[in-house]
mmCIF file of C-alpha atoms and ligand atoms in Angstrom:
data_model
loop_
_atom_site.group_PDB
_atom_site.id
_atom_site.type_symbol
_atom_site.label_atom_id
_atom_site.label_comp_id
_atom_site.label_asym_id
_atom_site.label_seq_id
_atom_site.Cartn_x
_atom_site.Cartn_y
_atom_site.Cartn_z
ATOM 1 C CA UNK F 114 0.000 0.000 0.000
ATOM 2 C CA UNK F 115 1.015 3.548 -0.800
ATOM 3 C CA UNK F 116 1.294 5.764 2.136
ATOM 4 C CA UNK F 117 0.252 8.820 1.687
ATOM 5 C CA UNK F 118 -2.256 11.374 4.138
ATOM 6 C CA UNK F 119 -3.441 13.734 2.102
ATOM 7 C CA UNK F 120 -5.166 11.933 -0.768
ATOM 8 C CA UNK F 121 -5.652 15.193 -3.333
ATOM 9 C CA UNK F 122 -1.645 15.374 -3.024
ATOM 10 C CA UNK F 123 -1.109 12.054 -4.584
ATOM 11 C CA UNK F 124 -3.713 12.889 -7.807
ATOM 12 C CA UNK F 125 -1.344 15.896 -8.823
ATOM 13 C CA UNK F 126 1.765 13.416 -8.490
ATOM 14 C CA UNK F 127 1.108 10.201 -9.550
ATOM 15 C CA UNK F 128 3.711 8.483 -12.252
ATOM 16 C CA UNK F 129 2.407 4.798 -12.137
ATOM 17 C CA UNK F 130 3.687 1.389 -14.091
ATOM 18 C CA UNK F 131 0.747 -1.335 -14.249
ATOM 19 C CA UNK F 132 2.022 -4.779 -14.505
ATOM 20 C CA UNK F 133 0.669 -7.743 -15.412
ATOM 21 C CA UNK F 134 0.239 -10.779 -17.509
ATOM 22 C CA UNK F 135 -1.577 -9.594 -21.117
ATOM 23 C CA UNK F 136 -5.186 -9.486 -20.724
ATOM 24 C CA UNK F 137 -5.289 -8.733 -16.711
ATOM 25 C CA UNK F 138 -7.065 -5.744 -17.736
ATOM 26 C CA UNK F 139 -3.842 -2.972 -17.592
ATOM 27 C CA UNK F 140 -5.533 -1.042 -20.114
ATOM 28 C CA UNK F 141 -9.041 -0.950 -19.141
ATOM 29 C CA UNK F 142 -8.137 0.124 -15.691
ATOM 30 C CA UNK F 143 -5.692 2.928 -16.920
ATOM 31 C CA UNK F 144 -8.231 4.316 -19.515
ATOM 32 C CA UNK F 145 -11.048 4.365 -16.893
ATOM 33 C CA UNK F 146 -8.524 5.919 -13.915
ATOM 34 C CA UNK F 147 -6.799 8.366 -16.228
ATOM 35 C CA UNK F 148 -10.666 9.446 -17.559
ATOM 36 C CA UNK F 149 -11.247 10.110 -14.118
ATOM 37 C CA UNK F 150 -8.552 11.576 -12.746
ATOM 38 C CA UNK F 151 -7.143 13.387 -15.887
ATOM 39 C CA UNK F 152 -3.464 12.098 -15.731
ATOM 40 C CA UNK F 153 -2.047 10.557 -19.010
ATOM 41 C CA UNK F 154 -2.351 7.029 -20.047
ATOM 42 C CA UNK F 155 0.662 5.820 -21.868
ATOM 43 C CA UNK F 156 0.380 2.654 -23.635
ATOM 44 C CA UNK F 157 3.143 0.823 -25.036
ATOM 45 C CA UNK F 158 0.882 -1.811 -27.092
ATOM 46 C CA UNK F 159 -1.389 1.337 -27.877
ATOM 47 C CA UNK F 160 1.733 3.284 -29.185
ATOM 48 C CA UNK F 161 2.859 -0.148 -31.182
ATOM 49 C CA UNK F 162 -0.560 -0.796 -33.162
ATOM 50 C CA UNK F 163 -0.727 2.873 -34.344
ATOM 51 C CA UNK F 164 3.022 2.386 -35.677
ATOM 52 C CA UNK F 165 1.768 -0.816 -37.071
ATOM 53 C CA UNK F 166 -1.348 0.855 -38.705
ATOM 54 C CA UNK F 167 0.613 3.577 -39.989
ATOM 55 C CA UNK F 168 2.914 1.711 -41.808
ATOM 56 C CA UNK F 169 6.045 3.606 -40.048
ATOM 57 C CA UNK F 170 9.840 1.654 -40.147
ATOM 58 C CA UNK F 171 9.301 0.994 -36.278
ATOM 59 C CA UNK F 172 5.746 -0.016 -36.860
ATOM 60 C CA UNK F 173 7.282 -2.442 -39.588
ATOM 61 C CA UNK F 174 9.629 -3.997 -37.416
ATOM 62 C CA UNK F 175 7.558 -4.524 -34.364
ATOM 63 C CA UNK F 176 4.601 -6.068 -36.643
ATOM 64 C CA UNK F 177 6.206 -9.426 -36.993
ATOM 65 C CA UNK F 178 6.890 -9.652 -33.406
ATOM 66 C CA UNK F 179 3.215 -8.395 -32.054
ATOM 67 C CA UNK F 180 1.192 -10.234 -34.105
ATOM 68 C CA UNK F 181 2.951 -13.478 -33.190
ATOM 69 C CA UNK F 182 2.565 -13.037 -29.756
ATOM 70 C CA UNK F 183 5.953 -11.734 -29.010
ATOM 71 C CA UNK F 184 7.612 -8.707 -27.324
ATOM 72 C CA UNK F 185 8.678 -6.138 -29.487
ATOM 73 C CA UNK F 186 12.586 -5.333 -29.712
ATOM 74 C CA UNK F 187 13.589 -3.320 -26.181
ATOM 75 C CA UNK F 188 15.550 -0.525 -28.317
ATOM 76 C CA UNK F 189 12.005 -0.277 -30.528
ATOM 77 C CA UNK F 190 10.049 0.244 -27.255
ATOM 78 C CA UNK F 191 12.434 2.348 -25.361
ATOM 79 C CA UNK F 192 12.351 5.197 -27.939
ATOM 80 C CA UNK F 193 8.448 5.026 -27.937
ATOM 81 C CA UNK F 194 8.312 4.951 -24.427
ATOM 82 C CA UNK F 195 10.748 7.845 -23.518
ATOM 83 C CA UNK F 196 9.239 9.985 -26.335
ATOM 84 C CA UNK F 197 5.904 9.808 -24.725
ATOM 85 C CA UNK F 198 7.105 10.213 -21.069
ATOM 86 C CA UNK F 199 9.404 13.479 -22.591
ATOM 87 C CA UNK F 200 5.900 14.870 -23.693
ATOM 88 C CA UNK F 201 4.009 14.528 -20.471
ATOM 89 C CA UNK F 202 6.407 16.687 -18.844
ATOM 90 C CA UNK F 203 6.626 14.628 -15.333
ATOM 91 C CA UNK F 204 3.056 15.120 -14.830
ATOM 92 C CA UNK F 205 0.995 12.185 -13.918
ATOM 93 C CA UNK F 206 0.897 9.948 -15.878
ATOM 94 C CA UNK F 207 0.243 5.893 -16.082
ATOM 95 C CA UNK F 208 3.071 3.615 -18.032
ATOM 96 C CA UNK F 209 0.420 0.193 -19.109
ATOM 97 C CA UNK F 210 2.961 -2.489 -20.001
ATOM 98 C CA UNK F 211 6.265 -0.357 -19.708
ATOM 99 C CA UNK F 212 8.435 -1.970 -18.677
ATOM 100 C CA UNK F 213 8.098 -5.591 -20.044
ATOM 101 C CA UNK F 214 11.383 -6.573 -19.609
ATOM 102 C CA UNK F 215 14.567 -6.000 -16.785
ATOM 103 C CA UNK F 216 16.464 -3.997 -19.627
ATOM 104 C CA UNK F 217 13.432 -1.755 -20.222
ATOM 105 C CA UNK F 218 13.141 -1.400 -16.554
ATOM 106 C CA UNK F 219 16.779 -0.035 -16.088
ATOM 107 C CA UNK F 220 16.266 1.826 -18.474
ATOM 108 C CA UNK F 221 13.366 3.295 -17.335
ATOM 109 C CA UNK F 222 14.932 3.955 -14.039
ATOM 110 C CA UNK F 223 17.919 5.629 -16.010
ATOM 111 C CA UNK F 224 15.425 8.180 -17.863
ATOM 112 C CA UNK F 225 13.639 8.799 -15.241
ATOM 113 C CA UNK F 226 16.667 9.867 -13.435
ATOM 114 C CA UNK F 227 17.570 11.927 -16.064
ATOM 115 C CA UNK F 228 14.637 14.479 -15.933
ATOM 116 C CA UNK F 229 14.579 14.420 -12.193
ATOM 117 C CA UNK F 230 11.889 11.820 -11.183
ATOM 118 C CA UNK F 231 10.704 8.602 -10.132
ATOM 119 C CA UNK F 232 7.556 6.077 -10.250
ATOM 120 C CA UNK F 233 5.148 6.497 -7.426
ATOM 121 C CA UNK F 234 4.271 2.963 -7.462
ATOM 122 C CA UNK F 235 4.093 -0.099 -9.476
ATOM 123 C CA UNK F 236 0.656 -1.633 -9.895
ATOM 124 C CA UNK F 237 0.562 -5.349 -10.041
ATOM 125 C CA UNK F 238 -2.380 -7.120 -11.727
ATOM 126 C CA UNK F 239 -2.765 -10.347 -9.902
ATOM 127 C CA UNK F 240 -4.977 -13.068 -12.017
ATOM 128 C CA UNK F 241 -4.682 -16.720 -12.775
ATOM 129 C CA UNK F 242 -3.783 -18.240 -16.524
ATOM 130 C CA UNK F 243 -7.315 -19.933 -16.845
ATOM 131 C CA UNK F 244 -8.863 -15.858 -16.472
ATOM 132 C CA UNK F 245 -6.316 -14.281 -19.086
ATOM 133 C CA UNK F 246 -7.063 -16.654 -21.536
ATOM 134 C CA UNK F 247 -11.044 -16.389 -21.510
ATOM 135 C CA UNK F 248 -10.459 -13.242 -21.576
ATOM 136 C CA UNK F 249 -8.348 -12.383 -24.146
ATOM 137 C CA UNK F 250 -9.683 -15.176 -26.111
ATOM 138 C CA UNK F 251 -12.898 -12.725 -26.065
ATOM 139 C CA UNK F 252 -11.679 -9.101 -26.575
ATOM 140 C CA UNK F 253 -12.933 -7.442 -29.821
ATOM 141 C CA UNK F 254 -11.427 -4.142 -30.788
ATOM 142 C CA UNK F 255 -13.015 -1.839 -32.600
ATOM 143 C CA UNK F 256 -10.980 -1.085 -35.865
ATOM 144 C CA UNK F 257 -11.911 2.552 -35.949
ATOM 145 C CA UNK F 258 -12.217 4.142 -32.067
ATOM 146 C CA UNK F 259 -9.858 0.968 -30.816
ATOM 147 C CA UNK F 260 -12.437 0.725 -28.181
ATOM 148 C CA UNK F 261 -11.606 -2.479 -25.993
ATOM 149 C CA UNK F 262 -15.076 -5.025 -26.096
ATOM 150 C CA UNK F 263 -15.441 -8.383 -24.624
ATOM 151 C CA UNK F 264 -18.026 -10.372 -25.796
ATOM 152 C CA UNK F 265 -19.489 -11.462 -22.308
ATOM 153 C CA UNK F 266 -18.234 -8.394 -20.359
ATOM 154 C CA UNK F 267 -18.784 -6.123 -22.694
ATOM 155 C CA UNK F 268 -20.447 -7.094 -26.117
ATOM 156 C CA UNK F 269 -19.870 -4.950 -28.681
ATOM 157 C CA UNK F 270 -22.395 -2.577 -30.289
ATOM 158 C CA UNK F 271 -24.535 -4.527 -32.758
ATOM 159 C CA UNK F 272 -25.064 -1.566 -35.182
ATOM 160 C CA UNK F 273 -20.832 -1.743 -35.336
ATOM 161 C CA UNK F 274 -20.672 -5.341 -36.327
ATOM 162 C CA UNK F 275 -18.723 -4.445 -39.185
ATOM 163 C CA UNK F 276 -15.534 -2.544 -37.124
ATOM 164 C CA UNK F 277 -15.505 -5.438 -34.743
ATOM 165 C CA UNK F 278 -11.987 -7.717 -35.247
ATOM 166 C CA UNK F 279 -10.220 -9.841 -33.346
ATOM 167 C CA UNK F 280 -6.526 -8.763 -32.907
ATOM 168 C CA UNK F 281 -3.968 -10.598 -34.450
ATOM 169 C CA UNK F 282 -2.018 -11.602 -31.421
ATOM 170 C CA UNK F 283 -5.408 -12.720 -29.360
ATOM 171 C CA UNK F 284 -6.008 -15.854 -31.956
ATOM 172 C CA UNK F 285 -5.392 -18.801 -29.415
ATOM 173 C CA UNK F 286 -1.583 -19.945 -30.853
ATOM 174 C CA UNK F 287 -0.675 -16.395 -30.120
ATOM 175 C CA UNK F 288 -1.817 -15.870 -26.853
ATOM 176 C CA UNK F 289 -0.156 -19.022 -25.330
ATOM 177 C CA UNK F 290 2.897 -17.887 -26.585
ATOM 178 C CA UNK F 291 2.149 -14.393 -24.893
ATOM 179 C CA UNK F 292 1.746 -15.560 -21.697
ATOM 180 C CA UNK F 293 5.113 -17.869 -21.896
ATOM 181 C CA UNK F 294 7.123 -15.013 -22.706
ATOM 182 C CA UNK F 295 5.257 -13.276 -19.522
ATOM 183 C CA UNK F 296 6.503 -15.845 -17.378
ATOM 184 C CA UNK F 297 9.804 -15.727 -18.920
ATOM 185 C CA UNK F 298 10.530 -11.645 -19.527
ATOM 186 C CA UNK F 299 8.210 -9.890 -17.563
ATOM 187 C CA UNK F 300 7.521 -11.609 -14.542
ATOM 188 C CA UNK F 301 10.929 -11.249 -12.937
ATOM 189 C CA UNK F 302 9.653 -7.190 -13.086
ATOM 190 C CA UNK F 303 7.889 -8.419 -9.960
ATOM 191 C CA UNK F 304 10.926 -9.410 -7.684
ATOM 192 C CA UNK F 305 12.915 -6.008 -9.143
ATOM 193 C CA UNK F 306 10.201 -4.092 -8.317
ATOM 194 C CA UNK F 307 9.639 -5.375 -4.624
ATOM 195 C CA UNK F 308 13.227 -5.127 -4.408
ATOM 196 C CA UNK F 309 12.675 -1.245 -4.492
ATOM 197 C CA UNK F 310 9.321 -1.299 -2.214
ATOM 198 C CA UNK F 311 7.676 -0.305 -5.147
ATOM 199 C CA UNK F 312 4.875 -2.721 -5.618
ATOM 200 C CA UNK F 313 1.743 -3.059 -4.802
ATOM 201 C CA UNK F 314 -0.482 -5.943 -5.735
ATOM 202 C CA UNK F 315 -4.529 -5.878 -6.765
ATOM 203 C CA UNK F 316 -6.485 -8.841 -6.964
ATOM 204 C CA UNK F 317 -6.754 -8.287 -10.723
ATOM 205 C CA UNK F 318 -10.067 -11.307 -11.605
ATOM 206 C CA UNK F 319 -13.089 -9.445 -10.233
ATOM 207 C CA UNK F 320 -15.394 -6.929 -12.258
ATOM 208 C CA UNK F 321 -14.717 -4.150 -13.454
ATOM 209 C CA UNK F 322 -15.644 -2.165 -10.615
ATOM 210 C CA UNK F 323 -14.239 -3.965 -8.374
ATOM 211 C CA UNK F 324 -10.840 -3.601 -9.907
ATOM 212 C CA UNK F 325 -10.626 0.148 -9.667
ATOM 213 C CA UNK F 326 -12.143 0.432 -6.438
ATOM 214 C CA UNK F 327 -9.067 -1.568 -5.710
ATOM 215 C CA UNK F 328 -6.544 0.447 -7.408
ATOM 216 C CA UNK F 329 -8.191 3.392 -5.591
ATOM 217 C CA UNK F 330 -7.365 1.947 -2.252
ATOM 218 C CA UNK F 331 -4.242 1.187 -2.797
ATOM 219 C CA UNK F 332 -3.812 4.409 -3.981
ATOM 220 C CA UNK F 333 -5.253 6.332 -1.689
ATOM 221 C CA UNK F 334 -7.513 8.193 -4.471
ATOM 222 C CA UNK F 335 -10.608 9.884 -3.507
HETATM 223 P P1 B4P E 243 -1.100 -4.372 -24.707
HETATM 224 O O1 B4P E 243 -1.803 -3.558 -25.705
HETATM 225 O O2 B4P E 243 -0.409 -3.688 -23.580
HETATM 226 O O3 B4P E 243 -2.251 -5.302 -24.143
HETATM 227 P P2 B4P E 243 -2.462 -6.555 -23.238
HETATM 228 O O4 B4P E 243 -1.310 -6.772 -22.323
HETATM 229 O O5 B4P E 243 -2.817 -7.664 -24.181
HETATM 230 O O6 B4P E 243 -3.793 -6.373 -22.408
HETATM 231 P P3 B4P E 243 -4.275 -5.625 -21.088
HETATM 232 O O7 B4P E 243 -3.692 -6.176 -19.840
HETATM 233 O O8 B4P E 243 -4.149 -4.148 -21.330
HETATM 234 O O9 B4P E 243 -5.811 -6.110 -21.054
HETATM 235 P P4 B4P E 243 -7.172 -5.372 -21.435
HETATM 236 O O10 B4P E 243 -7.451 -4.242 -20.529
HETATM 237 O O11 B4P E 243 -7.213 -5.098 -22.913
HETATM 238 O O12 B4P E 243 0.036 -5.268 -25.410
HETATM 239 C C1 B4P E 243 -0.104 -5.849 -26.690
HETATM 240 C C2 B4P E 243 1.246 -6.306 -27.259
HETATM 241 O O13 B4P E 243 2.089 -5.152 -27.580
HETATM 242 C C3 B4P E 243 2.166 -7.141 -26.362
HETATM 243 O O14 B4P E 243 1.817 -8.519 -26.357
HETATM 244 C C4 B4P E 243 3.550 -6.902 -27.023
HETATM 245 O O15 B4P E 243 3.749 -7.700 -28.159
HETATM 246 C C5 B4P E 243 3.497 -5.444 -27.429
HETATM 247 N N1 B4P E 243 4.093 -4.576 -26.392
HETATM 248 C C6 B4P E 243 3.421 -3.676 -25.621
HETATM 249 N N2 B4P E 243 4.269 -3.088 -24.741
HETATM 250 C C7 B4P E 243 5.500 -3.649 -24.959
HETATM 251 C C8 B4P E 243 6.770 -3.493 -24.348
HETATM 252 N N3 B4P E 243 6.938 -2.664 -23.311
HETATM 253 N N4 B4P E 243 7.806 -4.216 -24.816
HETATM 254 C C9 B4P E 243 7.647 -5.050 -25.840
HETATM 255 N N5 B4P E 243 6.473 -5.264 -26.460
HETATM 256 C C10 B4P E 243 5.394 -4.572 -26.023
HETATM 257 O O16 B4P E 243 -8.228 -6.521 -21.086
HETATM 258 C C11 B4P E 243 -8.304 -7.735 -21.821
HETATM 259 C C12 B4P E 243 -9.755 -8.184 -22.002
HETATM 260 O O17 B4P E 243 -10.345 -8.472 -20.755
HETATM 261 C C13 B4P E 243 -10.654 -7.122 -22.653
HETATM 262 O O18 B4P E 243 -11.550 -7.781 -23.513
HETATM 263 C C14 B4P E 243 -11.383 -6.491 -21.482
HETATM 264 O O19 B4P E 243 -12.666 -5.973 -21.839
HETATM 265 C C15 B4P E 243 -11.512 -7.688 -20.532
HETATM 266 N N6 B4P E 243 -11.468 -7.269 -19.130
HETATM 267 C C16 B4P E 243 -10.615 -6.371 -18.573
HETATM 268 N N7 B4P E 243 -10.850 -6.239 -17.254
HETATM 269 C C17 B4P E 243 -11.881 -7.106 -16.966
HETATM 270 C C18 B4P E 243 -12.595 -7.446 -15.763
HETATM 271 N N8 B4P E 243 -12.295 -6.885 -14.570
HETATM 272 N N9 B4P E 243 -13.573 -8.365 -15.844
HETATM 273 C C19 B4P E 243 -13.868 -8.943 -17.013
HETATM 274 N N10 B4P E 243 -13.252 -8.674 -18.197
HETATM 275 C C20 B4P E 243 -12.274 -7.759 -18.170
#
């Protein structure tokens, strides 16, 4: 738990990581948080697919890896990442899957020492494999908005049928792949991080709700 007393102090100064296995719901949580609370929500895979979409030399690269279920390159990420970190200022902000990897997390650590901060906290998404994989296995995206659906959840709207895909690295070969390379790359994130009292854990499988109300304890938000 973050210790703070005065929970309007902790609004204006929040620079947050959420971590977690794909599909414990990192970027639901940060788009609902950062709606409410204004701060920035910086998305790595977010940042990746618009590359991707706009047929850039990074976006190039990193397709082959995404869509396979695989991490993109750490020097791809690290330039996306610092570029929209540089932009925000040292606002608040929330990093959703950056880091990924121990080299992206020194580096992190390096930058941020660089313009004269440091993360608040790291959020950990705590959920089972059985959870991630029903529900990855039913997020739609919309191909327009990029609006986040899942089809028990969160059904999509039936008058958008037509914008309604699956993403390439949710088909089922993919996303077993995705959480091996969690286990393998970003998991040990959770020992470096508690090595730095900087984690804090949710209980990442209940609704929606439930989920932020979480975060907001933890956090101490009003
Ligand atoms: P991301 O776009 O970050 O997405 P994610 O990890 O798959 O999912 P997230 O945890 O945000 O789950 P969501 O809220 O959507 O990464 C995609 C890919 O980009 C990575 O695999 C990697 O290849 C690449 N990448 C990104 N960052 C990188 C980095 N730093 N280094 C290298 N490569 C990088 O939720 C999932 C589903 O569950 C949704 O359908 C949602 O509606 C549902 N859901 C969420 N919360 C729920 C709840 N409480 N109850 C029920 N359903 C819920």
């Amino acid at each position: 738990m973050v210790e703070q007393t005065n929970p309007n102090s902790i609004v204006g100064n929040l620079q947050l990581v959420f971590l977690g296995p794909p599909g414990s719901g990192k970027g639901t949580q940060a788009r609902l948080l950062a709606a409410e609370y204004g701060f920035r929500h910086i998305s790595t895979g977010v940042i990746l697919r618009g590359e991707i979409k706009a047929g850039t030399p990074i976006g190039r690269e990193a397709k082959k890896y995404i869509e396979g279920g695989r991490l993109a390159p750490d020097h791809v990420v690290r330039i996306l990442a610092e570029n929209a970190i540089k932009a925000e200022n040292n606002k608040r902000y929330i990093l959703d899957g950056y880091p990924r990897t121990v080299q992206q997390a020194i580096w992190l650590s390096e930058f941020m020492n660089s313009q004269k901060s440091s993360l608040t906290a790291v959020i950990n998404f705590e959920i089972n494999s059985e959870e991630v994989v029903s529900r990855l296995s039913q997020r739609r995206i919309h191909s327009v908005t990029g609006e986040n659906f899942h089809l028990s959840n969160k059904p999509p709207p039936e008058e958008q049928a037509e914008f309604i895909i699956t993403r390439p690295d949710d088909q089922p070969s993919a996303i077993r792949k995705r959480l091996k390379i969690y286990d393998q790359q970003t998991r040990p994130l959770v020992d470096f991080y508690s090595s730095k009292n900087l984690l804090v854990p949710v209980s990442a499988s209940g609704s929606f709700s439930d989920v932020t109300a979480e975060i907001r304890r933890v956090l101490h938000l009003p």
